Every structure is written in C-alpha cells, then in structure tokens.
C-alpha cells in the first residue's frame, strides 16, 4: 500500500530513537562519573551525590566529575543545536559553527578579553556572542547573491574561519606571557572546568533550547526555500536573522567555557537527520540529546584513555569528525 | 456589476543593481478571471511575478492587493489573500505531502496554537482536490515531477487564497501532467472562484485556459487582451520573432497557434 506510513517515518520510531539516545545519555553520565584514576562504583556515585560524607569519592565526584559531565552535556547541546539551526538558515548541510567561523569569531573576541582585559572576564560570553554574530554577518554579506548560495556559504565561512583563526593565533603570540591554557582553549577542552562554568553556560542552554523548540515549525518552513516560505506568510528575513542570532548565542556560550570544540555541530544534526529525517520539531530535541551524549562520551574517553595524561576533548572530536566530514562530502 | 480588481500594479519598475529588468508596468487583475503572462526568455516575466509576490522590492511604483500596498502589509495577512507556486522548488526538506499541505495553513495560525478542525478540513479538501489522497504520507522527495507539483499546488490552495500566482507551473512536466495541472488550475478558478495569474511558456495552454493574455516584451507590457485578440493580431510575430499560423479549436473555440519558422 502506497499510503501506509512506514515504521521508519512514524512518530513512534522518532520517539523510540529519542528514547534510545536518552538511555545513552544516562549511561554516559554514569560512566563519566565512575571512570578515572579513582574508580567509583555506581552505587557510590549516587550515594555521594546525594549527601556529603566527606569521603574522597565525594570530593572527586561532586567537585570534579559531576560538574564536568554536566558541562560536557550542556556544551554538546549548544553546539549541536547551533549546527542544526545554521544548516537550516544557511541552506547548507555543511554549516557548522566550527567550520564556517562562527566559533572562531566567538573565540577571538573571548580570548581578546581574557588576555588583554582580564579584569573584565565576566564579559567573555557577551564578547563571544558579538564575535559570533560578526562572523555570521560577514558570511551572509559574502555569500549573498540574490539569496543564500550554499556553496558561497562554505567558501565565505572557511575564509572567515581562517581570518578569525589568524586573529586568535596573533593574540596568543603577542600576549604569550598571559596565555595559560590557551592551547586547551584552541582545541577545546573540559579539563579543570567546574561549577562556575556550568553556571555560565546553563542559562544560555535553557533559553536556546526552549526557543528553538518553540519556533521549530518556522525553520521547517524556511527550508522550503525563501520564496515559498514568504508566500506561506513567513517573515523570511526576520526568521533568518533571529535564528542566526540564536545559533551565535548558543555557539558563543559554548566557546566561552570549553573553547573551540569543533565538529559537534556537524556530526550530530547529520546523524539525527539520517536517523529520523528533517523535521525540526523532532530534530532539535534529538540533536540536543545526542550532542550531550557525544561530548560526554568523548570527554570521558579523552580523560581516561591515556590516563593519567589527558587529551583535550577537541582532539577526540576532530578524530571522529574529520572522517565523518569526508564521508558527507563523498556521499 | 462593477469590475472588482483584486490586484493593481501601478507604474512598477525593478532593477537588479543598475540594470532595469521591468519598466513602468501598469496592470489590473480582475477578480475571478484567469490571466497568463507570456513573453520571450528574459523579458521579465518571472521578475514581475516575484515583485507581485513580495520577493523583490520595486524601485518605483506599487503593487496593491485589494487596495493595500503589499509592502505595507503584514506577511501573514498577504499570505491569507495570495498564494504562490514558485518555479524552482528544490528543497532539502523531506516533509510528507500531508505535512507540506498543513504548512499552507501557517498564515492562518498563531505560533502557539496547533491545527484546529477547520484547518484539518481545509487540508483534507486540498489533498482531495489535487487527488493526492493515496500519496499523502509519502515524502515529497520520493514523488515524481507531476505528483510533486500537485503537492505544492495543494499547499498553495490550503492557504485559501483569493488570488493564486503560478510561475511556470508546467515547465518540467510531460504533456499529460501539464494538462493535469492546467485542468486543476481551471477547476480551482471555476469552482472556488480563485483568481489566477500565471506565467506560461506554452502559448496554446495560455490561449486555451486564460480569459486574458498579458504579453511582455523588453521589460514592458506589450499588449493585453483576450486570446483571440492577442493571437490573431500578429503580436506573436513581433514579440517572439516567429511566423505563425492560427487555427480554431473545434471544441473550445479557442485559438491554436503553430510557429512556422523563425522570422
């Protein structure tokens, strides 16, 4: 029967996939808290999480691993959502905050505050947001030719990324005496992050997640094409601008706490698209969850594989991401 | 009865950068009629359609939809009165036919509320009118060209517009599917009273299905009139540069045109 809904296209299937990702999220969370130089049993994790018994396990779980896992999850959510949004508004499946320079824009402005004006450290997320927006605006200007041209988005994005990347390197060279941990920033790292960083990013994640889910239907209409969307009554320019700002907001907040963590925004929305299709009403929640899962697992891996040495999680992501990117190009 | 004009275009000019694409166009579209815009490639047909549908901002002049300037209208308000079937419907979306048709109700909804029973009735009607019942759960990127065009048309009519704009709705279709779309458009005009303005390449289709033809040449309206008036009057020879032969269709009494050779 032509009219039968295939199971793969049904709502139940999409919800099943989302449920599986939630299970993975829980597994990743427990694993991340259990593994490391000090192994903590599952039962102990929950015991020490709930009450402060002064034990070394409590120390390790509460002060180090738990906030780090939460931060990994939140950064993953933000980057995955930023990627999902950008792919829609820029009409390009390869748009990812890392690849097209949104993250480097955020990074440059963030680093500039950190090393040149360290007394204003609290302004880093805001500066990062302006950097990300600036990058987005430049990409639009360069890529616009009677509409958003997908190829031009990538070309302009790569150029913008290189430009801001050079700015970051330049800043680091000029202020080499002040850049402790700048290397981990460049590669993206979760090491030594704790509750203050969680507090920084959490409001962004909550606001961003709520907004993208509420307005997901508008993005569904936007990807039909500008003229079609306008004909349907969508204010195309306003929707594109606000979603871009939202993506910049999400990416910038992630960059300000974990540095330039690439590829999450590329791999996650694509995997979700392959699994459950293009409907943003499902894609957003599913991407958010898978983003959290991916960064949590990658960080646990980065932390434990060469223990006691820690690899920046960004390197793990790049090792995963680069082949995936090539696979997408070849497809 | 007085003539009612749903759409009025006054002194419309459009430029891309410094190049003029259409110049000083005046046009009145009467309610309930079918109009076809014909003209050679590059004469400005699609530009005119894009200006009417608010995708291009005119340099001078205005487009009035029921006496209101379309650029002073809220986008949703305009979409409740006017729907557009665009020429190139490439999309990365893998939406199902039914969901696509539901998007047609977007302009009638506020963002916080879902579909109500009126919306579902209209969606059902749009799917039935375009004979897509059997395909409504298929994804649009799995449909054939003709089916897909019907799906986009279903989306447009779910807007319940007073006026429907179609930009070359049949260009990439085979002959059977071309007729199918033309019959559908004609049906929508007769049964639902929707005013139709379309750009067509096929002059015989334009002559057969339209009340009036609008001929565009060199960025301007060359002539406007009934199919017989346009086809008999050597207009096509001047506009397209072809020698023509005109006969009468026995059944519809409409003119049929045959291009003998390039002048």
Coordinates of C-alpha atoms in Angstrom, one line a residue:
Chain A
X1 CA 0.0 0.0 0.0
X2 CA 1.3 3.4 -1.0
X3 CA -0.4 5.2 1.7
X4 CA 0.9 3.2 4.6
X5 CA 3.1 5.1 6.9
X6 CA 6.4 3.2 7.0
X7 CA 7.6 2.5 10.6
X8 CA 10.7 4.4 9.8
X9 CA 8.7 7.5 9.1
X10 CA 6.3 7.2 12.0
X11 CA 6.2 9.3 15.1
X12 CA 6.7 6.2 17.2
X13 CA 10.0 5.5 15.5
X14 CA 11.2 9.0 16.1
X15 CA 10.3 8.9 19.7
X16 CA 12.0 5.4 20.0
X17 CA 15.2 6.9 18.7
X18 CA 15.0 9.8 21.1
X19 CA 14.4 7.3 24.0
X20 CA 17.5 5.3 22.9
X21 CA 19.5 8.5 23.0
X22 CA 18.2 9.3 26.5
X23 CA 19.4 5.8 27.6
X24 CA 22.8 6.5 26.1
X25 CA 22.8 9.9 28.0
X26 CA 22.2 8.1 31.3
X27 CA 24.9 5.5 30.6
X28 CA 27.4 8.2 29.5
X29 CA 26.6 10.2 32.6
X30 CA 27.2 7.3 35.0
X31 CA 30.3 6.1 33.1
X32 CA 31.8 9.6 33.2
X33 CA 31.3 9.8 36.9
X34 CA 32.6 6.3 37.6
X35 CA 35.8 6.2 35.4
X36 CA 39.1 7.8 36.0
X37 CA 42.2 7.5 38.2
X38 CA 39.8 6.7 41.0
X39 CA 37.1 4.2 40.1
X40 CA 33.8 4.8 41.8
X41 CA 31.0 2.2 41.9
X42 CA 27.6 3.2 40.5
X43 CA 26.0 2.8 43.9
X44 CA 28.7 5.1 45.5
X45 CA 28.2 7.7 42.8
X46 CA 24.6 8.2 43.8
X47 CA 25.3 8.0 47.5
X48 CA 28.0 10.7 47.4
X49 CA 25.9 12.8 45.0
X50 CA 23.1 13.0 47.5
X51 CA 25.0 13.5 50.7
X52 CA 28.3 15.0 51.6
X53 CA 30.0 12.3 53.6
X54 CA 33.5 14.0 53.4
X55 CA 34.9 10.9 51.6
X56 CA 37.4 11.3 48.7
X57 CA 34.8 9.8 46.4
X58 CA 32.5 12.7 47.2
X59 CA 35.4 15.1 46.5
X60 CA 36.1 13.6 43.1
X61 CA 32.5 13.1 42.0
X62 CA 31.0 16.3 43.4
X63 CA 33.8 18.8 42.7
X64 CA 35.3 17.4 39.6
X65 CA 33.5 14.8 37.6
X66 CA 29.9 15.8 38.1
X67 CA 30.2 19.4 37.0
X68 CA 32.5 18.3 34.2
X69 CA 29.9 15.9 32.9
X70 CA 27.2 18.4 33.1
X71 CA 29.3 21.0 31.3
X72 CA 30.1 18.5 28.6
X73 CA 26.5 17.8 28.2
X74 CA 25.5 21.5 28.0
X75 CA 28.3 22.4 25.6
X76 CA 27.2 19.4 23.4
X77 CA 23.6 20.6 23.5
X78 CA 24.6 24.1 22.5
X79 CA 26.9 23.2 19.7
X80 CA 24.6 20.6 18.2
X81 CA 21.7 23.0 18.2
X82 CA 23.8 25.8 16.8
X83 CA 24.8 23.4 13.9
X84 CA 21.2 22.2 13.3
X85 CA 20.0 25.8 13.2
X86 CA 22.8 27.0 10.9
X87 CA 22.3 24.2 8.4
X88 CA 18.7 25.3 8.1
X89 CA 19.1 29.0 7.8
X90 CA 22.2 28.9 5.6
X91 CA 20.6 26.2 3.4
X92 CA 23.8 24.2 3.6
X93 CA 24.3 20.7 5.1
X94 CA 27.9 21.5 5.9
X95 CA 27.3 24.6 8.0
X96 CA 28.8 24.0 11.4
X97 CA 29.8 26.8 13.8
X98 CA 33.4 25.5 13.8
X99 CA 33.8 25.2 10.0
X100 CA 32.2 28.4 9.0
X101 CA 34.0 30.6 11.5
X102 CA 31.2 31.4 14.0
X103 CA 33.2 29.7 16.7
X104 CA 36.4 31.4 15.8
X105 CA 34.6 34.7 15.8
X106 CA 33.4 33.9 19.3
X107 CA 36.9 32.6 20.3
X108 CA 38.8 35.7 19.1
X109 CA 36.6 38.1 21.0
X110 CA 36.6 35.8 24.0
X111 CA 40.4 35.4 24.0
X112 CA 40.9 39.1 23.5
X113 CA 39.0 39.8 26.7
X114 CA 40.8 37.0 28.6
X115 CA 44.3 38.1 27.7
X116 CA 44.1 41.8 27.1
X117 CA 41.4 42.9 29.5
X118 CA 41.4 40.1 32.1
X119 CA 39.7 42.3 34.7
X120 CA 36.5 42.1 32.6
X121 CA 36.4 38.3 32.5
X122 CA 32.7 38.3 33.2
X123 CA 32.1 39.9 29.8
X124 CA 33.6 36.9 27.9
X125 CA 30.3 35.3 26.9
X126 CA 28.9 38.6 25.7
X127 CA 32.0 39.5 23.7
X128 CA 32.0 35.9 22.3
X129 CA 28.4 36.5 21.2
X130 CA 29.3 39.6 19.3
X131 CA 32.3 37.9 17.7
X132 CA 30.0 35.0 16.6
X133 CA 27.4 37.5 15.2
X134 CA 30.1 39.4 13.4
X135 CA 31.3 36.2 11.8
X136 CA 27.7 35.3 10.8
X137 CA 27.1 38.8 9.3
X138 CA 30.3 38.7 7.3
X139 CA 29.4 35.2 5.9
X140 CA 25.9 36.5 4.9
X141 CA 27.3 39.5 3.2
X142 CA 29.9 37.4 1.3
X143 CA 27.5 34.6 0.5
X144 CA 24.5 36.6 -0.6
X145 CA 23.8 36.8 -4.3
X146 CA 20.1 37.2 -4.7
X147 CA 19.6 34.7 -2.0
X148 CA 21.8 32.5 0.2
X149 CA 24.1 30.4 -2.1
X150 CA 25.1 27.2 -0.3
X151 CA 28.5 26.9 -2.0
X152 CA 29.3 30.5 -1.2
X153 CA 28.4 30.0 2.4
X154 CA 31.1 27.4 2.8
X155 CA 33.7 29.3 0.9
X156 CA 32.9 32.5 2.8
X157 CA 32.8 30.6 6.0
X158 CA 36.2 28.9 5.5
X159 CA 37.7 32.3 4.8
X160 CA 36.1 33.9 7.8
X161 CA 37.2 31.0 9.9
X162 CA 40.8 31.4 8.7
X163 CA 40.7 35.2 9.3
X164 CA 39.5 34.9 12.9
X165 CA 41.7 31.9 13.5
X166 CA 44.7 34.1 12.5
X167 CA 43.4 36.7 14.9
X168 CA 43.4 34.2 17.7
X169 CA 46.9 33.0 16.9
X170 CA 48.1 36.6 16.7
X171 CA 46.7 37.5 20.0
X172 CA 48.3 34.4 21.6
X173 CA 51.7 35.3 20.1
X174 CA 51.6 38.9 21.3
X175 CA 50.4 38.1 24.7
X176 CA 52.3 34.8 25.1
X177 CA 53.1 35.5 28.7
X178 CA 49.5 35.7 29.7
X179 CA 48.0 32.7 27.9
X180 CA 48.0 29.9 30.3
X181 CA 45.8 27.2 29.0
X182 CA 45.4 28.9 25.6
X183 CA 46.3 25.7 23.9
X184 CA 43.5 23.8 25.5
X185 CA 41.2 26.7 24.5
X186 CA 42.2 26.3 20.9
X187 CA 41.5 22.6 20.8
X188 CA 38.5 22.7 23.1
X189 CA 38.9 21.1 26.5
X190 CA 36.8 20.4 29.6
X191 CA 39.8 19.9 31.8
X192 CA 39.7 21.8 35.2
X193 CA 36.2 23.1 34.5
X194 CA 33.8 23.1 37.3
X195 CA 30.6 24.6 38.7
X196 CA 31.3 28.3 37.8
X197 CA 31.5 27.3 34.1
X198 CA 28.3 25.3 34.5
X199 CA 26.6 28.4 35.9
X200 CA 27.9 30.4 33.0
X201 CA 26.5 28.2 30.2
X202 CA 23.3 26.9 31.8
X203 CA 21.0 29.9 31.2
X204 CA 22.1 30.0 27.5
X205 CA 21.4 26.3 27.1
X206 CA 17.9 26.6 28.7
X207 CA 16.9 29.7 26.8
X208 CA 18.3 28.5 23.5
X209 CA 16.7 25.0 23.8
X210 CA 13.3 26.5 24.7
X211 CA 13.4 29.0 21.8
X212 CA 14.5 26.6 19.1
X213 CA 11.8 24.1 20.1
X214 CA 9.0 26.7 20.2
X215 CA 9.9 28.1 16.8
X216 CA 10.9 24.8 15.1
X217 CA 8.0 25.0 12.7
X218 CA 9.2 28.3 11.3
X219 CA 12.6 26.7 10.4
X220 CA 10.7 23.8 8.8
X221 CA 9.0 26.3 6.6
X222 CA 12.2 28.3 5.9
X223 CA 14.0 25.3 4.5
X224 CA 11.3 25.0 1.8
X225 CA 13.1 28.0 0.2
X226 CA 12.8 31.7 0.7
X227 CA 10.2 32.5 -2.0
X228 CA 8.0 29.6 -0.9
X229 CA 8.3 30.5 2.8
X230 CA 7.5 34.1 2.1
X231 CA 4.4 33.0 0.0
X232 CA 3.3 31.0 3.0
X233 CA 3.4 34.1 5.2
X234 CA 6.7 33.7 6.9
X235 CA 8.7 36.8 7.5
X236 CA 11.8 35.3 6.0
X237 CA 14.3 38.0 6.8
X238 CA 13.3 38.2 10.5
X239 CA 13.2 34.5 11.0
X240 CA 16.6 34.0 9.4
X241 CA 18.1 36.8 11.4
X242 CA 16.7 35.7 14.7
X243 CA 17.7 32.0 14.2
X244 CA 21.2 33.1 13.2
X245 CA 21.4 35.2 16.3
X246 CA 20.2 32.2 18.3
X247 CA 22.8 30.0 16.8
X248 CA 25.5 32.6 17.5
X249 CA 24.2 32.8 21.1
X250 CA 24.4 29.1 21.6
X251 CA 27.8 28.6 19.9
X252 CA 29.3 31.6 21.7
X253 CA 28.3 30.5 25.1
X254 CA 29.8 27.0 24.4
X255 CA 33.0 28.5 23.1
X256 CA 33.4 30.8 26.1
X257 CA 33.5 27.8 28.5
X258 CA 35.0 24.9 26.6
X259 CA 36.9 26.6 23.8
X260 CA 36.9 25.8 20.1
X261 CA 35.2 22.4 20.2
X262 CA 34.6 21.5 16.5
X263 CA 32.5 19.1 14.6
X264 CA 29.8 18.5 17.2
X265 CA 27.5 20.9 15.3
X266 CA 28.3 19.0 12.1
X267 CA 28.1 15.3 13.1
X268 CA 25.2 15.4 15.4
X269 CA 22.5 17.1 13.3
X270 CA 23.5 14.9 10.3
X271 CA 23.3 11.7 12.2
X272 CA 19.9 12.8 13.5
X273 CA 18.8 13.7 10.0
X274 CA 19.9 10.3 8.7
X275 CA 18.1 8.6 11.6
X276 CA 14.8 10.5 11.9
X277 CA 14.6 12.9 9.0
X278 CA 14.5 16.6 8.6
X279 CA 11.5 17.7 10.7
X280 CA 12.9 20.2 13.1
X281 CA 10.2 19.5 15.7
X282 CA 12.0 16.2 16.3
X283 CA 15.4 17.2 15.1
X284 CA 16.0 19.8 17.7
X285 CA 15.3 17.7 20.8
X286 CA 17.1 14.7 19.3
X287 CA 20.2 16.8 18.3
X288 CA 20.4 18.4 21.7
X289 CA 20.4 15.0 23.4
X290 CA 22.8 13.4 21.0
X291 CA 25.1 16.4 21.3
X292 CA 25.2 15.9 25.0
X293 CA 25.9 12.2 24.7
X294 CA 28.7 12.7 22.1
X295 CA 30.6 15.3 24.1
X296 CA 30.2 13.4 27.4
X297 CA 31.5 10.1 25.9
X298 CA 34.3 11.9 24.1
X299 CA 35.4 13.7 27.2
X300 CA 35.4 10.5 29.3
X301 CA 37.4 8.8 26.6
X302 CA 39.8 11.8 26.4
X303 CA 40.3 11.7 30.1
X304 CA 40.8 8.0 30.6
X305 CA 42.4 6.5 27.5
X306 CA 45.9 7.7 28.2
X307 CA 45.4 8.2 32.0
X308 CA 46.9 9.9 33.8
X309 CA 47.6 12.1 30.7
X310 CA 44.5 13.9 29.5
X311 CA 43.9 14.6 25.8
X312 CA 41.9 17.7 25.0
X313 CA 38.4 16.5 24.1
X314 CA 38.6 18.7 20.9
X315 CA 41.2 16.3 19.6
X316 CA 39.0 13.3 20.1
X317 CA 36.1 15.2 18.4
X318 CA 38.3 16.1 15.5
X319 CA 39.4 12.4 15.1
X320 CA 35.8 11.4 15.0
X321 CA 34.6 14.4 13.0
X322 CA 37.1 14.7 10.2
X323 CA 36.4 11.3 8.7
X324 CA 32.7 11.9 9.1
X325 CA 33.0 15.2 7.2
X326 CA 34.8 13.5 4.4
X327 CA 32.1 10.8 4.3
X328 CA 29.5 13.5 3.9
X329 CA 31.4 15.1 1.1
X330 CA 31.7 11.8 -0.7
X331 CA 28.1 10.8 -0.3
Chain B
X1 CA -21.8 44.6 -11.9
X2 CA -18.8 46.7 -11.2
X3 CA -15.5 45.2 -12.0
X4 CA -13.6 44.3 -8.9
X5 CA -9.8 44.3 -9.1
X6 CA -8.0 42.1 -6.7
X7 CA -4.6 43.2 -7.8
X8 CA -3.5 46.5 -9.2
X9 CA 0.0 47.3 -10.3
X10 CA 0.9 51.0 -10.8
X11 CA 4.0 52.1 -12.7
X12 CA 6.2 49.3 -11.5
X13 CA 9.9 49.3 -12.2
X14 CA 12.5 46.9 -10.9
X15 CA 16.3 46.9 -11.2
X16 CA 19.0 44.5 -10.3
X17 CA 21.8 46.8 -9.3
X18 CA 21.7 49.3 -12.2
X19 CA 20.1 47.0 -14.8
X20 CA 16.4 47.6 -15.3
X21 CA 14.5 44.3 -15.5
X22 CA 11.0 45.7 -15.8
X23 CA 9.9 49.2 -16.6
X24 CA 6.7 51.1 -15.9
X25 CA 4.3 48.3 -15.8
X26 CA 0.6 49.0 -15.1
X27 CA -1.7 46.1 -14.7
X28 CA -5.2 45.5 -13.3
X29 CA -6.3 42.0 -12.4
X30 CA -10.0 41.4 -12.2
X31 CA -11.5 39.1 -9.6
X32 CA -12.4 35.6 -10.8
X33 CA -10.5 35.6 -14.0
X34 CA -7.5 33.6 -15.4
X35 CA -4.6 35.6 -16.7
X36 CA -1.5 34.2 -18.4
X37 CA 1.7 36.2 -18.8
X38 CA 3.7 35.2 -21.9
X39 CA 6.8 36.5 -23.4
X40 CA 10.3 35.6 -24.6
X41 CA 13.0 34.4 -22.2
X42 CA 14.5 37.3 -20.3
X43 CA 11.6 39.6 -20.9
X44 CA 10.9 40.0 -17.2
X45 CA 8.0 37.6 -16.6
X46 CA 9.5 35.9 -13.5
X47 CA 10.7 39.2 -12.2
X48 CA 7.2 40.6 -12.4
X49 CA 5.8 37.5 -10.5
X50 CA 8.5 37.9 -7.8
X51 CA 7.6 41.5 -7.4
X52 CA 3.9 40.7 -7.1
X53 CA 4.7 38.0 -4.5
X54 CA 6.9 40.4 -2.5
X55 CA 10.2 38.7 -3.1
X56 CA 11.6 41.7 -5.0
X57 CA 11.3 45.2 -3.8
X58 CA 10.3 47.6 -6.6
X59 CA 12.4 50.6 -7.4
X60 CA 9.3 52.7 -8.2
X61 CA 5.6 52.0 -8.3
X62 CA 3.5 49.8 -6.2
X63 CA 1.5 46.6 -6.1
X64 CA -1.9 46.8 -4.5
X65 CA -3.6 43.7 -3.2
X66 CA -7.2 44.6 -2.5
X67 CA -6.2 48.3 -2.4
X68 CA -3.4 47.8 0.1
X69 CA 0.2 48.1 -0.8
X70 CA 1.8 44.7 -0.4
X71 CA 4.9 46.1 1.2
X72 CA 2.9 47.8 3.9
X73 CA 1.1 44.6 4.7
X74 CA 2.0 42.0 7.3
X75 CA 3.5 39.0 5.6
X76 CA 0.8 36.7 7.1
X77 CA -2.0 39.0 6.0
X78 CA -0.8 38.9 2.5
X79 CA -0.4 35.1 2.5
X80 CA -4.0 34.7 3.6
X81 CA -5.1 36.5 0.4
X82 CA -2.4 35.5 -2.1
X83 CA -0.6 32.2 -2.7
X84 CA 2.4 31.5 -4.9
X85 CA 3.5 28.4 -6.7
X86 CA 7.2 29.0 -7.3
X87 CA 9.2 27.9 -10.2
X88 CA 12.1 26.1 -8.6
X89 CA 11.0 24.0 -5.7
X90 CA 14.3 22.5 -4.7
X91 CA 14.4 21.9 -1.0
X92 CA 16.5 20.0 1.5
X93 CA 13.2 19.2 3.3
X94 CA 11.9 15.7 3.3
X95 CA 8.5 16.6 4.5
X96 CA 5.5 14.4 3.8
X97 CA 2.8 15.6 1.4
X98 CA 0.3 15.9 4.3
X99 CA 2.7 18.0 6.4
X100 CA 3.5 20.2 3.4
X101 CA -0.1 20.9 2.8
X102 CA -0.5 21.7 6.5
X103 CA 2.2 24.4 6.1
X104 CA -0.4 26.1 3.8
X105 CA -2.3 26.9 7.0
X106 CA 0.7 28.7 8.5
X107 CA -0.6 32.2 7.8
X108 CA -4.0 31.4 9.4
X109 CA -2.4 30.3 12.7
X110 CA -0.7 31.9 15.7
X111 CA 2.5 30.2 16.7
X112 CA 1.2 28.9 20.0
X113 CA -1.7 27.0 18.6
X114 CA -1.8 23.8 16.6
X115 CA -4.3 22.8 13.9
X116 CA -8.0 23.1 14.6
X117 CA -10.8 21.2 12.9
X118 CA -11.2 23.9 10.3
X119 CA -7.5 23.6 9.4
X120 CA -7.8 19.8 9.1
X121 CA -10.9 20.1 6.9
X122 CA -9.2 22.5 4.5
X123 CA -6.0 20.3 4.4
X124 CA -8.2 17.3 3.6
X125 CA -10.0 19.3 0.9
X126 CA -6.7 20.5 -0.7
X127 CA -5.4 16.9 -0.8
X128 CA -8.6 15.6 -2.3
X129 CA -8.9 18.4 -4.9
X130 CA -5.4 17.6 -6.1
X131 CA -6.0 13.8 -6.0
X132 CA -3.2 13.2 -3.6
X133 CA -5.1 11.1 -1.0
X134 CA -3.1 7.9 -1.9
X135 CA 0.2 9.8 -1.6
X136 CA -0.4 11.9 1.5
X137 CA 2.1 10.1 3.7
X138 CA 4.8 9.9 1.1
X139 CA 7.8 12.3 1.4
X140 CA 7.9 14.9 -1.3
X141 CA 11.4 14.0 -2.4
X142 CA 10.1 10.5 -3.3
X143 CA 7.4 11.8 -5.7
X144 CA 7.5 12.1 -9.5
X145 CA 7.6 15.6 -11.0
X146 CA 3.9 15.8 -11.7
X147 CA 2.9 14.5 -8.2
X148 CA 5.3 16.9 -6.6
X149 CA 3.9 19.8 -8.5
X150 CA 0.4 18.8 -7.3
X151 CA 1.6 18.6 -3.8
X152 CA 3.0 22.2 -4.0
X153 CA -0.3 23.3 -5.5
X154 CA -2.2 21.6 -2.7
X155 CA -0.1 23.6 -0.2
X156 CA -0.9 26.8 -2.0
X157 CA -4.6 26.3 -2.1
X158 CA -4.7 25.3 1.6
X159 CA -3.9 28.9 2.1
X160 CA -7.4 29.6 0.8
X161 CA -6.2 32.5 -1.3
X162 CA -8.3 34.8 -3.3
X163 CA -5.6 35.0 -5.9
X164 CA -3.1 32.3 -6.9
X165 CA 0.2 33.1 -8.7
X166 CA 1.9 30.3 -10.6
X167 CA 5.3 30.7 -12.1
X168 CA 5.7 28.3 -15.0
X169 CA 3.8 25.5 -13.3
X170 CA 4.1 23.1 -16.1
X171 CA 7.6 23.7 -17.5
X172 CA 9.3 20.5 -16.3
X173 CA 6.3 18.2 -16.8
X174 CA 5.4 15.8 -19.6
X175 CA 2.4 16.5 -21.7
X176 CA -0.1 14.5 -19.6
X177 CA 1.0 16.1 -16.4
X178 CA 0.9 19.5 -18.0
X179 CA -2.7 19.1 -18.9
X180 CA -3.5 17.7 -15.5
X181 CA -2.1 20.8 -13.8
X182 CA -3.9 23.1 -16.3
X183 CA -7.2 21.4 -15.7
X184 CA -6.7 21.6 -12.0
X185 CA -6.0 25.3 -12.2
X186 CA -9.0 25.9 -14.3
X187 CA -11.2 23.8 -11.9
X188 CA -10.0 25.9 -9.0
X189 CA -10.9 29.1 -10.8
X190 CA -14.4 27.8 -11.8
X191 CA -15.4 26.0 -8.6
X192 CA -13.6 28.1 -6.0
X193 CA -13.6 31.4 -7.7
X194 CA -9.8 31.8 -7.2
X195 CA -8.3 34.5 -9.5
X196 CA -5.3 33.0 -11.4
X197 CA -2.2 34.8 -12.6
X198 CA 0.4 32.5 -14.2
X199 CA 3.5 32.7 -16.3
X200 CA 3.3 30.1 -19.1
X201 CA 5.7 29.0 -21.8
X202 CA 3.1 27.1 -23.7
X203 CA 1.1 29.7 -25.7
X204 CA -1.6 27.2 -26.6
X205 CA -2.2 26.4 -23.0
X206 CA -2.3 30.1 -22.2
X207 CA -4.8 30.7 -25.0
X208 CA -6.9 27.7 -24.1
X209 CA -7.2 28.3 -20.4
X210 CA -7.0 32.1 -19.9
X211 CA -9.5 34.8 -20.0
X212 CA -6.8 37.3 -20.9
X213 CA -3.2 37.1 -22.0
X214 CA -0.6 39.6 -20.9
X215 CA 2.3 39.8 -23.4
X216 CA 5.6 41.1 -22.1
X217 CA 8.5 42.2 -24.3
X218 CA 11.6 44.0 -23.4
X219 CA 10.7 44.7 -19.8
X220 CA 7.3 46.2 -20.7
X221 CA 3.8 45.1 -21.3
X222 CA 3.5 44.9 -25.0
X223 CA -0.2 44.1 -25.1
X224 CA -3.0 42.7 -23.0
X225 CA -6.2 41.2 -24.3
X226 CA -8.3 38.1 -25.0
X227 CA -6.5 35.1 -26.5
X228 CA -8.1 35.8 -29.9
X229 CA -7.2 39.4 -29.9
X230 CA -3.6 38.6 -29.0
X231 CA -3.0 35.6 -31.3
X232 CA -4.7 37.0 -34.4
X233 CA -3.1 40.3 -34.3
X234 CA 0.4 39.3 -35.3
X235 CA 1.6 40.1 -31.8
X236 CA 3.5 36.9 -31.6
X237 CA 5.4 37.6 -34.8
X238 CA 6.6 40.8 -33.3
X239 CA 7.2 39.6 -29.8
X240 CA 8.7 36.1 -30.4
X241 CA 10.0 36.7 -33.9
X242 CA 8.2 33.7 -35.4
X243 CA 5.9 33.3 -38.3
X244 CA 2.6 32.0 -37.0
X245 CA -0.4 30.1 -38.2
X246 CA -3.6 30.3 -36.2
X247 CA -6.5 27.8 -36.3
X248 CA -9.6 27.3 -34.2
X249 CA -10.0 24.5 -31.7
X250 CA -13.3 22.9 -32.7
X251 CA -14.3 22.0 -29.1
X252 CA -13.3 25.1 -27.1
X253 CA -13.4 27.7 -29.9
X254 CA -10.1 29.0 -28.6
X255 CA -7.2 29.8 -30.9
X256 CA -4.5 27.3 -31.6
X257 CA -1.1 28.6 -32.5
X258 CA 1.6 27.0 -34.6
X259 CA 5.0 28.5 -35.1
X260 CA 6.0 28.0 -38.7
X261 CA 9.5 29.4 -38.7
X262 CA 11.8 32.0 -37.2
X263 CA 11.4 35.3 -38.9

